[in-house]
Amino acid sequence: MKGSVIIAAGGTGGHISPGVALAEVLSEKAKQFGFDSVYIHSLVRNKNNPDLLNPPCEVVWHNIPQLGGLKTIIYPFLFLYPFLKTVLTFRKLKINAVIGMGGYSSLPAILYAILFRKALYLCEQNCVPGKITRVFARFANKVAFSFPLEEGYLIPGKTIGNPIRKRVIPEHLNIRQNENLHEGKKNTINVLVLGGSQGARQLNQMILKAMENPDIASKYKFRLLTGTNLYEETKTKAKEEAEIISYANDMKPNYEWANLVVARSGAGVVAECLVFGLPMILIPYPFAADNHQKANANYLEKEGAAVTIHSTSDDPTPLVQFLLLWKDHSEVLREMGHVSLALSNVNAAYQTVTYFFHDSH
């Protein structure tokens, strides 16, 4: 298959990061997979996304409007002009294959593939497939899943794992970060708190309140990545000693420091925690589309890599209970970490590309 491949990765970091991971593999091995060039198709508003500031290949920017609200009736008209621009650009770039990473921003690239009979491949990050996957899977040559789909979704495809960017992959694979936690010893348990790129006030508040418990403060050390918007607010409210960071461009040192992660259950963060063999306390974002974060968290809890707290308040009680339970039983964290590592796939990006373009099955 000569010509070029384009990866439609816009929307949120959850779509962009795995798309960039695929672009890294394809850029290095384009000829091996039968392509002349590789491109990423992303929204103009993502120009400052850290993954797209120094991308592995050229980014083709577009400005497709978001669906919803009052615009719904006139959406086809708003969509038409940017879509026609996409068609002309793709023809010029000789796009012969499209990889859709999900989200409304992948729509123009997917429609291009369908209308002009180009190869179409879809990546689904969550246990509950997004609308784009549900609608367009029937047109796709192949669909790759990051996690097993929740019961009731019958979309043919292969579960491979969420593609991980090179700069996040651990130096030492099969890392066992909790082997140094032994019962009865005084060593501190490091807790990394991740609220996502926008931050999560609920998580920050819950942690600050939990730290007021003297037993927790004496055993656990907290590092909060608050998100830029909530940094000042969290810093002001912190009574106890915690490391408070607004944003980290390089996540690897944070994962290597941690023994435990408290986070939302977006597919990207979860996949990164898995490759570092980290146990997780997951607090799903309750307003995520189709409640997909709840499904992701439930899957990891069922497997034994995480525990979940389904709550919209910042009441620290369930969090405090887990932390007190594990304070003198770090073997639980070690075991969860082993499960976490067993569920990870550090080579998901390469395997996904191979599945799409080399496997005949």
mmCIF file of C-alpha atoms in Angstrom, residues 20-335:
data_model
loop_
_atom_site.group_PDB
_atom_site.id
_atom_site.type_symbol
_atom_site.label_atom_id
_atom_site.label_comp_id
_atom_site.label_asym_id
_atom_site.label_seq_id
_atom_site.Cartn_x
_atom_site.Cartn_y
_atom_site.Cartn_z
ATOM 1 C CA VAL A 20 1.458 10.064 18.857
ATOM 2 C CA ALA A 21 2.737 6.665 20.067
ATOM 3 C CA LEU A 22 1.500 5.081 16.808
ATOM 4 C CA ALA A 23 3.049 7.947 14.810
ATOM 5 C CA GLU A 24 6.418 7.274 16.494
ATOM 6 C CA VAL A 25 6.386 3.669 15.289
ATOM 7 C CA LEU A 26 5.100 4.481 11.802
ATOM 8 C CA SER A 27 7.548 7.370 11.294
ATOM 9 C CA GLU A 28 10.471 5.090 12.040
ATOM 10 C CA LYS A 29 9.186 2.184 9.979
ATOM 11 C CA ALA A 30 6.940 3.767 7.311
ATOM 12 C CA LYS A 31 8.553 1.870 4.411
ATOM 13 C CA GLN A 32 8.431 -1.422 6.319
ATOM 14 C CA PHE A 33 4.665 -0.958 6.696
ATOM 15 C CA GLY A 34 4.241 0.089 3.070
ATOM 16 C CA PHE A 35 3.875 3.892 3.317
ATOM 17 C CA ASP A 36 5.799 6.843 1.909
ATOM 18 C CA SER A 37 4.825 9.318 4.653
ATOM 19 C CA VAL A 38 3.039 9.599 7.993
ATOM 20 C CA TYR A 39 0.905 12.498 9.240
ATOM 21 C CA ILE A 40 -1.145 13.372 12.327
ATOM 22 C CA HIS A 41 -4.516 15.108 11.861
ATOM 23 C CA SER A 42 -5.391 17.244 14.882
ATOM 24 C CA LEU A 43 -7.437 20.249 15.971
ATOM 25 C CA VAL A 44 -5.933 23.737 15.847
ATOM 26 C CA ARG A 45 -6.786 24.152 19.548
ATOM 27 C CA ASN A 46 -4.333 21.300 20.332
ATOM 28 C CA LYS A 47 -1.329 23.281 19.048
ATOM 29 C CA ASN A 48 -0.010 23.679 22.601
ATOM 30 C CA ASN A 49 -0.509 20.051 23.572
ATOM 31 C CA PRO A 50 2.929 18.876 24.850
ATOM 32 C CA ASP A 51 2.832 15.800 22.589
ATOM 33 C CA LEU A 52 2.237 17.952 19.524
ATOM 34 C CA LEU A 53 4.835 20.648 20.263
ATOM 35 C CA ASN A 54 7.598 18.291 19.138
ATOM 36 C CA PRO A 55 5.732 15.617 17.144
ATOM 37 C CA PRO A 56 7.317 12.582 15.465
ATOM 38 C CA CYS A 57 5.875 13.603 12.076
ATOM 39 C CA GLU A 58 4.144 16.516 10.371
ATOM 40 C CA VAL A 59 0.810 17.597 11.907
ATOM 41 C CA VAL A 60 -2.040 18.607 9.588
ATOM 42 C CA TRP A 61 -4.233 21.034 11.550
ATOM 43 C CA HIS A 62 -7.986 21.351 11.112
ATOM 44 C CA ASN A 63 -10.815 23.230 12.779
ATOM 45 C CA ILE A 64 -13.863 21.001 12.656
ATOM 46 C CA PRO A 65 -16.571 22.377 15.002
ATOM 47 C CA GLN A 66 -17.670 20.428 18.059
ATOM 48 C CA LEU A 67 -21.086 18.798 17.828
ATOM 49 C CA GLY A 68 -23.744 19.699 20.386
ATOM 50 C CA GLY A 69 -25.655 22.587 21.880
ATOM 51 C CA LEU A 70 -27.507 25.086 19.723
ATOM 52 C CA LYS A 71 -25.301 24.327 16.738
ATOM 53 C CA THR A 72 -26.838 20.872 16.124
ATOM 54 C CA ILE A 73 -29.304 22.048 13.456
ATOM 55 C CA ILE A 74 -26.750 24.018 11.457
ATOM 56 C CA TYR A 75 -23.882 21.579 12.153
ATOM 57 C CA PRO A 76 -23.825 20.073 8.622
ATOM 58 C CA PHE A 77 -23.208 23.551 7.190
ATOM 59 C CA LEU A 78 -20.520 24.370 9.767
ATOM 60 C CA PHE A 79 -18.894 20.993 9.068
ATOM 61 C CA LEU A 80 -18.926 21.218 5.282
ATOM 62 C CA TYR A 81 -16.243 23.852 4.633
ATOM 63 C CA PRO A 82 -13.536 22.400 6.953
ATOM 64 C CA PHE A 83 -14.395 18.917 5.635
ATOM 65 C CA LEU A 84 -13.884 20.011 2.008
ATOM 66 C CA LYS A 85 -10.530 21.506 3.024
ATOM 67 C CA THR A 86 -9.643 18.154 4.627
ATOM 68 C CA VAL A 87 -10.538 16.287 1.418
ATOM 69 C CA LEU A 88 -8.350 18.551 -0.731
ATOM 70 C CA THR A 89 -5.434 18.329 1.726
ATOM 71 C CA PHE A 90 -5.668 14.520 2.016
ATOM 72 C CA ARG A 91 -5.758 14.108 -1.767
ATOM 73 C CA LYS A 92 -2.670 16.288 -2.095
ATOM 74 C CA LEU A 93 -0.877 14.220 0.585
ATOM 75 C CA LYS A 94 -1.948 10.954 -1.153
ATOM 76 C CA ILE A 95 -3.619 9.598 2.000
ATOM 77 C CA ASN A 96 -4.392 5.916 1.444
ATOM 78 C CA ALA A 97 -5.044 4.860 5.043
ATOM 79 C CA VAL A 98 -6.664 6.535 8.053
ATOM 80 C CA ILE A 99 -6.252 5.546 11.706
ATOM 81 C CA GLY A 100 -9.016 7.070 13.854
ATOM 82 C CA MET A 101 -8.235 7.499 17.558
ATOM 83 C CA GLY A 102 -11.821 8.410 18.511
ATOM 84 C CA GLY A 103 -13.588 11.630 19.450
ATOM 85 C CA TYR A 104 -15.506 14.019 17.199
ATOM 86 C CA SER A 105 -12.284 15.471 15.764
ATOM 87 C CA SER A 106 -11.522 12.190 13.971
ATOM 88 C CA LEU A 107 -14.786 12.453 12.003
ATOM 89 C CA PRO A 108 -13.477 14.257 8.872
ATOM 90 C CA ALA A 109 -10.613 11.780 8.414
ATOM 91 C CA ILE A 110 -12.928 8.782 8.926
ATOM 92 C CA LEU A 111 -15.502 10.148 6.451
ATOM 93 C CA TYR A 112 -12.722 10.746 3.934
ATOM 94 C CA ALA A 113 -11.665 7.088 4.203
ATOM 95 C CA ILE A 114 -15.246 5.849 3.755
ATOM 96 C CA LEU A 115 -16.209 8.182 0.892
ATOM 97 C CA PHE A 116 -12.990 7.665 -1.074
ATOM 98 C CA ARG A 117 -12.638 3.948 -0.279
ATOM 99 C CA LYS A 118 -9.383 4.214 1.616
ATOM 100 C CA ALA A 119 -8.314 1.759 4.318
ATOM 101 C CA LEU A 120 -9.813 2.648 7.713
ATOM 102 C CA TYR A 121 -8.534 1.485 11.103
ATOM 103 C CA LEU A 122 -9.946 2.428 14.497
ATOM 104 C CA CYS A 123 -8.348 2.493 17.970
ATOM 105 C CA GLU A 124 -10.687 2.311 20.953
ATOM 106 C CA GLN A 125 -9.122 3.248 24.291
ATOM 107 C CA ASN A 126 -11.942 2.471 26.729
ATOM 108 C CA CYS A 127 -13.927 -0.525 27.999
ATOM 109 C CA VAL A 128 -17.083 1.231 26.805
ATOM 110 C CA PRO A 129 -16.553 2.041 23.109
ATOM 111 C CA GLY A 130 -17.058 5.673 22.127
ATOM 112 C CA LYS A 131 -19.711 6.858 19.700
ATOM 113 C CA ILE A 132 -17.229 7.070 16.805
ATOM 114 C CA THR A 133 -16.221 3.412 17.280
ATOM 115 C CA ARG A 134 -19.821 2.259 17.668
ATOM 116 C CA VAL A 135 -20.973 4.052 14.508
ATOM 117 C CA PHE A 136 -17.997 3.482 12.215
ATOM 118 C CA ALA A 137 -16.625 0.060 13.283
ATOM 119 C CA ARG A 138 -18.671 -1.581 10.500
ATOM 120 C CA PHE A 139 -16.736 0.448 7.897
ATOM 121 C CA ALA A 140 -13.311 -0.265 9.411
ATOM 122 C CA ASN A 141 -10.839 -2.810 8.068
ATOM 123 C CA LYS A 142 -9.767 -3.523 11.650
ATOM 124 C CA VAL A 143 -10.427 -2.244 15.178
ATOM 125 C CA ALA A 144 -7.851 -2.388 18.004
ATOM 126 C CA PHE A 145 -8.924 -2.220 21.655
ATOM 127 C CA SER A 146 -6.838 -1.018 24.606
ATOM 128 C CA PHE A 147 -8.878 -3.005 27.136
ATOM 129 C CA PRO A 148 -11.506 -5.748 26.853
ATOM 130 C CA LEU A 149 -14.899 -4.261 25.994
ATOM 131 C CA GLU A 150 -17.609 -4.235 28.617
ATOM 132 C CA GLU A 151 -20.159 -7.013 28.243
ATOM 133 C CA GLY A 152 -22.850 -6.332 25.669
ATOM 134 C CA TYR A 153 -20.630 -4.599 23.087
ATOM 135 C CA LEU A 154 -20.125 -6.911 20.118
ATOM 136 C CA ILE A 155 -17.568 -5.129 17.963
ATOM 137 C CA PRO A 156 -15.098 -7.417 16.188
ATOM 138 C CA GLY A 157 -11.466 -6.525 16.814
ATOM 139 C CA LYS A 158 -8.365 -7.378 18.822
ATOM 140 C CA THR A 159 -7.458 -6.336 22.386
ATOM 141 C CA ILE A 160 -3.808 -5.224 22.320
ATOM 142 C CA GLY A 161 -3.291 -2.464 24.902
ATOM 143 C CA ASN A 162 -3.135 1.330 24.848
ATOM 144 C CA PRO A 163 -0.174 2.584 22.760
ATOM 145 C CA ILE A 164 2.434 4.216 25.038
ATOM 146 C CA ARG A 165 4.740 7.064 23.955
ATOM 147 C CA LYS A 166 8.451 6.262 24.008
ATOM 148 C CA ARG A 167 9.308 8.957 26.535
ATOM 149 C CA VAL A 168 6.997 7.400 29.123
ATOM 150 C CA ILE A 169 8.243 3.817 28.776
ATOM 151 C CA PRO A 170 10.318 2.722 31.833
ATOM 152 C CA GLU A 171 14.102 2.411 31.443
ATOM 153 C CA HIS A 172 13.908 -1.000 33.075
ATOM 154 C CA LEU A 173 11.036 -3.164 32.022
ATOM 155 C CA ASN A 174 9.462 -5.551 34.527
ATOM 156 C CA ILE A 175 10.041 -2.862 37.125
ATOM 157 C CA ARG A 176 8.861 -3.886 40.593
ATOM 158 C CA GLN A 177 8.423 -0.630 42.388
ATOM 159 C CA ASN A 178 6.999 -2.032 45.574
ATOM 160 C CA GLU A 179 9.501 -4.817 46.253
ATOM 161 C CA ASN A 180 11.248 -2.497 48.714
ATOM 162 C CA LEU A 181 8.092 -2.126 50.806
ATOM 163 C CA HIS A 182 8.386 -4.652 53.617
ATOM 164 C CA GLU A 183 5.933 -5.122 56.428
ATOM 165 C CA GLY A 184 6.886 -3.686 59.753
ATOM 166 C CA LYS A 185 9.565 -1.399 58.337
ATOM 167 C CA LYS A 186 9.407 2.340 58.684
ATOM 168 C CA ASN A 187 9.773 3.101 54.972
ATOM 169 C CA THR A 188 7.475 5.692 53.480
ATOM 170 C CA ILE A 189 4.862 4.882 50.841
ATOM 171 C CA ASN A 190 4.923 7.436 48.006
ATOM 172 C CA VAL A 191 1.510 8.391 46.609
ATOM 173 C CA LEU A 192 1.237 10.129 43.246
ATOM 174 C CA VAL A 193 -2.048 11.998 42.700
ATOM 175 C CA LEU A 194 -3.074 12.674 39.080
ATOM 176 C CA GLY A 195 -6.099 14.783 38.223
ATOM 177 C CA GLY A 196 -5.497 14.795 34.462
ATOM 178 C CA SER A 197 -4.504 17.746 32.277
ATOM 179 C CA GLN A 198 -7.396 19.895 33.521
ATOM 180 C CA GLY A 199 -6.772 18.878 37.112
ATOM 181 C CA ALA A 200 -9.433 17.547 39.472
ATOM 182 C CA ARG A 201 -10.504 19.659 42.440
ATOM 183 C CA GLN A 202 -12.270 16.666 44.019
ATOM 184 C CA LEU A 203 -9.069 14.581 44.096
ATOM 185 C CA ASN A 204 -6.922 17.441 45.400
ATOM 186 C CA GLN A 205 -9.374 18.240 48.238
ATOM 187 C CA MET A 206 -9.826 14.577 49.142
ATOM 188 C CA ILE A 207 -6.055 14.094 49.474
ATOM 189 C CA LEU A 208 -5.557 17.277 51.517
ATOM 190 C CA LYS A 209 -8.283 16.152 53.932
ATOM 191 C CA ALA A 210 -6.854 12.608 54.159
ATOM 192 C CA MET A 211 -3.449 14.072 55.054
ATOM 193 C CA GLU A 212 -4.947 15.579 58.189
ATOM 194 C CA ASN A 213 -5.082 12.051 59.627
ATOM 195 C CA PRO A 214 -1.820 11.730 61.662
ATOM 196 C CA ASP A 215 -1.441 7.991 60.916
ATOM 197 C CA ILE A 216 -1.602 8.691 57.198
ATOM 198 C CA ALA A 217 0.697 11.717 57.395
ATOM 199 C CA SER A 218 3.334 9.641 59.226
ATOM 200 C CA LYS A 219 3.385 6.758 56.701
ATOM 201 C CA TYR A 220 2.538 8.299 53.317
ATOM 202 C CA LYS A 221 4.254 11.006 51.271
ATOM 203 C CA PHE A 222 2.053 12.722 48.687
ATOM 204 C CA ARG A 223 2.898 14.333 45.357
ATOM 205 C CA LEU A 224 -0.044 16.137 43.733
ATOM 206 C CA LEU A 225 -0.086 17.050 40.060
ATOM 207 C CA THR A 226 -2.894 19.544 40.323
ATOM 208 C CA GLY A 227 -3.273 20.802 36.757
ATOM 209 C CA THR A 228 -2.250 24.400 36.016
ATOM 210 C CA ASN A 229 -5.683 25.894 36.797
ATOM 211 C CA LEU A 230 -5.874 24.449 40.318
ATOM 212 C CA TYR A 231 -2.249 24.848 41.406
ATOM 213 C CA GLU A 232 -2.569 28.096 43.395
ATOM 214 C CA GLU A 233 -5.835 27.057 45.019
ATOM 215 C CA THR A 234 -4.407 23.688 46.159
ATOM 216 C CA LYS A 235 -1.135 25.215 47.354
ATOM 217 C CA THR A 236 -3.061 27.719 49.488
ATOM 218 C CA LYS A 237 -5.284 25.060 51.054
ATOM 219 C CA ALA A 238 -2.498 22.581 51.874
ATOM 220 C CA LYS A 239 -1.974 22.559 55.641
ATOM 221 C CA GLU A 240 0.247 19.485 55.764
ATOM 222 C CA GLU A 241 3.469 18.846 53.908
ATOM 223 C CA ALA A 242 2.842 17.692 50.346
ATOM 224 C CA GLU A 243 4.744 18.152 47.126
ATOM 225 C CA ILE A 244 2.447 20.174 44.896
ATOM 226 C CA ILE A 245 3.254 20.446 41.182
ATOM 227 C CA SER A 246 1.086 22.177 38.596
ATOM 228 C CA TYR A 247 2.153 20.136 35.589
ATOM 229 C CA ALA A 248 4.915 17.720 34.563
ATOM 230 C CA ASN A 249 6.056 17.481 30.971
ATOM 231 C CA ASP A 250 8.102 14.390 31.779
ATOM 232 C CA MET A 251 5.989 11.902 33.709
ATOM 233 C CA LYS A 252 8.564 9.125 33.916
ATOM 234 C CA PRO A 253 10.359 10.368 37.097
ATOM 235 C CA ASN A 254 6.969 10.726 38.828
ATOM 236 C CA TYR A 255 5.924 7.169 38.000
ATOM 237 C CA GLU A 256 9.348 5.887 39.077
ATOM 238 C CA TRP A 257 9.023 7.723 42.414
ATOM 239 C CA ALA A 258 5.539 6.381 43.181
ATOM 240 C CA ASN A 259 4.463 3.260 45.063
ATOM 241 C CA LEU A 260 0.771 4.004 44.599
ATOM 242 C CA VAL A 261 -1.308 6.233 42.303
ATOM 243 C CA VAL A 262 -4.602 8.014 43.022
ATOM 244 C CA ALA A 263 -6.171 9.099 39.741
ATOM 245 C CA ARG A 264 -9.133 9.342 37.424
ATOM 246 C CA SER A 265 -9.561 6.275 35.239
ATOM 247 C CA GLY A 266 -8.896 7.638 31.764
ATOM 248 C CA ALA A 267 -7.322 4.975 29.547
ATOM 249 C CA GLY A 268 -4.040 6.857 28.999
ATOM 250 C CA VAL A 269 -3.114 7.375 32.659
ATOM 251 C CA VAL A 270 -4.195 3.845 33.537
ATOM 252 C CA ALA A 271 -2.073 2.310 30.748
ATOM 253 C CA GLU A 272 0.973 4.292 31.882
ATOM 254 C CA CYS A 273 0.515 3.187 35.509
ATOM 255 C CA LEU A 274 0.282 -0.434 34.346
ATOM 256 C CA VAL A 275 3.658 -0.412 32.559
ATOM 257 C CA PHE A 276 5.266 0.839 35.794
ATOM 258 C CA GLY A 277 3.576 -1.932 37.782
ATOM 259 C CA LEU A 278 1.716 0.562 39.973
ATOM 260 C CA PRO A 279 -1.301 -0.243 42.153
ATOM 261 C CA MET A 280 -4.081 2.340 41.801
ATOM 262 C CA ILE A 281 -6.922 3.959 43.710
ATOM 263 C CA LEU A 282 -9.233 5.051 40.908
ATOM 264 C CA ILE A 283 -11.911 7.727 41.301
ATOM 265 C CA PRO A 284 -13.743 7.742 37.933
ATOM 266 C CA TYR A 285 -14.858 11.066 36.503
ATOM 267 C CA PRO A 286 -18.648 10.656 36.769
ATOM 268 C CA PHE A 287 -19.492 12.883 33.791
ATOM 269 C CA ALA A 288 -17.268 11.125 31.240
ATOM 270 C CA ALA A 289 -19.091 10.148 28.023
ATOM 271 C CA ASP A 290 -21.083 6.908 28.476
ATOM 272 C CA ASN A 291 -19.571 6.681 31.976
ATOM 273 C CA HIS A 292 -16.561 5.000 30.331
ATOM 274 C CA GLN A 293 -14.225 5.861 33.226
ATOM 275 C CA LYS A 294 -16.392 3.810 35.588
ATOM 276 C CA ALA A 295 -16.141 0.821 33.232
ATOM 277 C CA ASN A 296 -12.333 1.189 32.995
ATOM 278 C CA ALA A 297 -12.034 1.358 36.800
ATOM 279 C CA ASN A 298 -14.329 -1.634 37.310
ATOM 280 C CA TYR A 299 -12.254 -3.734 34.888
ATOM 281 C CA LEU A 300 -8.998 -2.940 36.740
ATOM 282 C CA GLU A 301 -10.611 -3.563 40.113
ATOM 283 C CA LYS A 302 -11.993 -6.911 38.939
ATOM 284 C CA GLU A 303 -8.515 -7.930 37.727
ATOM 285 C CA GLY A 304 -6.949 -6.868 41.046
ATOM 286 C CA ALA A 305 -4.714 -3.971 39.911
ATOM 287 C CA ALA A 306 -6.827 -1.231 41.502
ATOM 288 C CA VAL A 307 -9.540 -0.346 43.981
ATOM 289 C CA THR A 308 -12.241 2.151 43.062
ATOM 290 C CA ILE A 309 -14.026 4.944 44.885
ATOM 291 C CA HIS A 310 -17.272 5.919 43.168
ATOM 292 C CA SER A 311 -17.918 9.354 44.601
ATOM 293 C CA THR A 312 -18.573 12.902 43.465
ATOM 294 C CA SER A 313 -17.715 14.471 46.826
ATOM 295 C CA ASP A 314 -14.338 15.215 48.404
ATOM 296 C CA ASP A 315 -15.203 13.189 51.523
ATOM 297 C CA PRO A 316 -11.915 11.400 52.293
ATOM 298 C CA THR A 317 -13.458 8.532 54.331
ATOM 299 C CA PRO A 318 -13.140 5.690 51.733
ATOM 300 C CA LEU A 319 -9.637 6.865 50.756
ATOM 301 C CA VAL A 320 -8.563 7.030 54.398
ATOM 302 C CA GLN A 321 -9.891 3.495 54.967
ATOM 303 C CA PHE A 322 -7.759 2.068 52.140
ATOM 304 C CA LEU A 323 -4.638 3.947 53.217
ATOM 305 C CA LEU A 324 -4.983 2.884 56.861
ATOM 306 C CA LEU A 325 -5.594 -0.709 55.772
ATOM 307 C CA TRP A 326 -2.402 -0.783 53.681
ATOM 308 C CA LYS A 327 -0.251 1.184 56.142
ATOM 309 C CA ASP A 328 1.022 -2.014 57.762
ATOM 310 C CA HIS A 329 0.147 -4.382 54.914
ATOM 311 C CA SER A 330 2.302 -3.277 52.009
ATOM 312 C CA GLU A 331 2.188 -6.851 50.669
ATOM 313 C CA VAL A 332 -1.271 -5.909 49.303
ATOM 314 C CA LEU A 333 0.310 -3.085 47.274
ATOM 315 C CA ARG A 334 3.050 -5.419 46.045
ATOM 316 C CA GLU A 335 0.502 -7.964 44.859
#
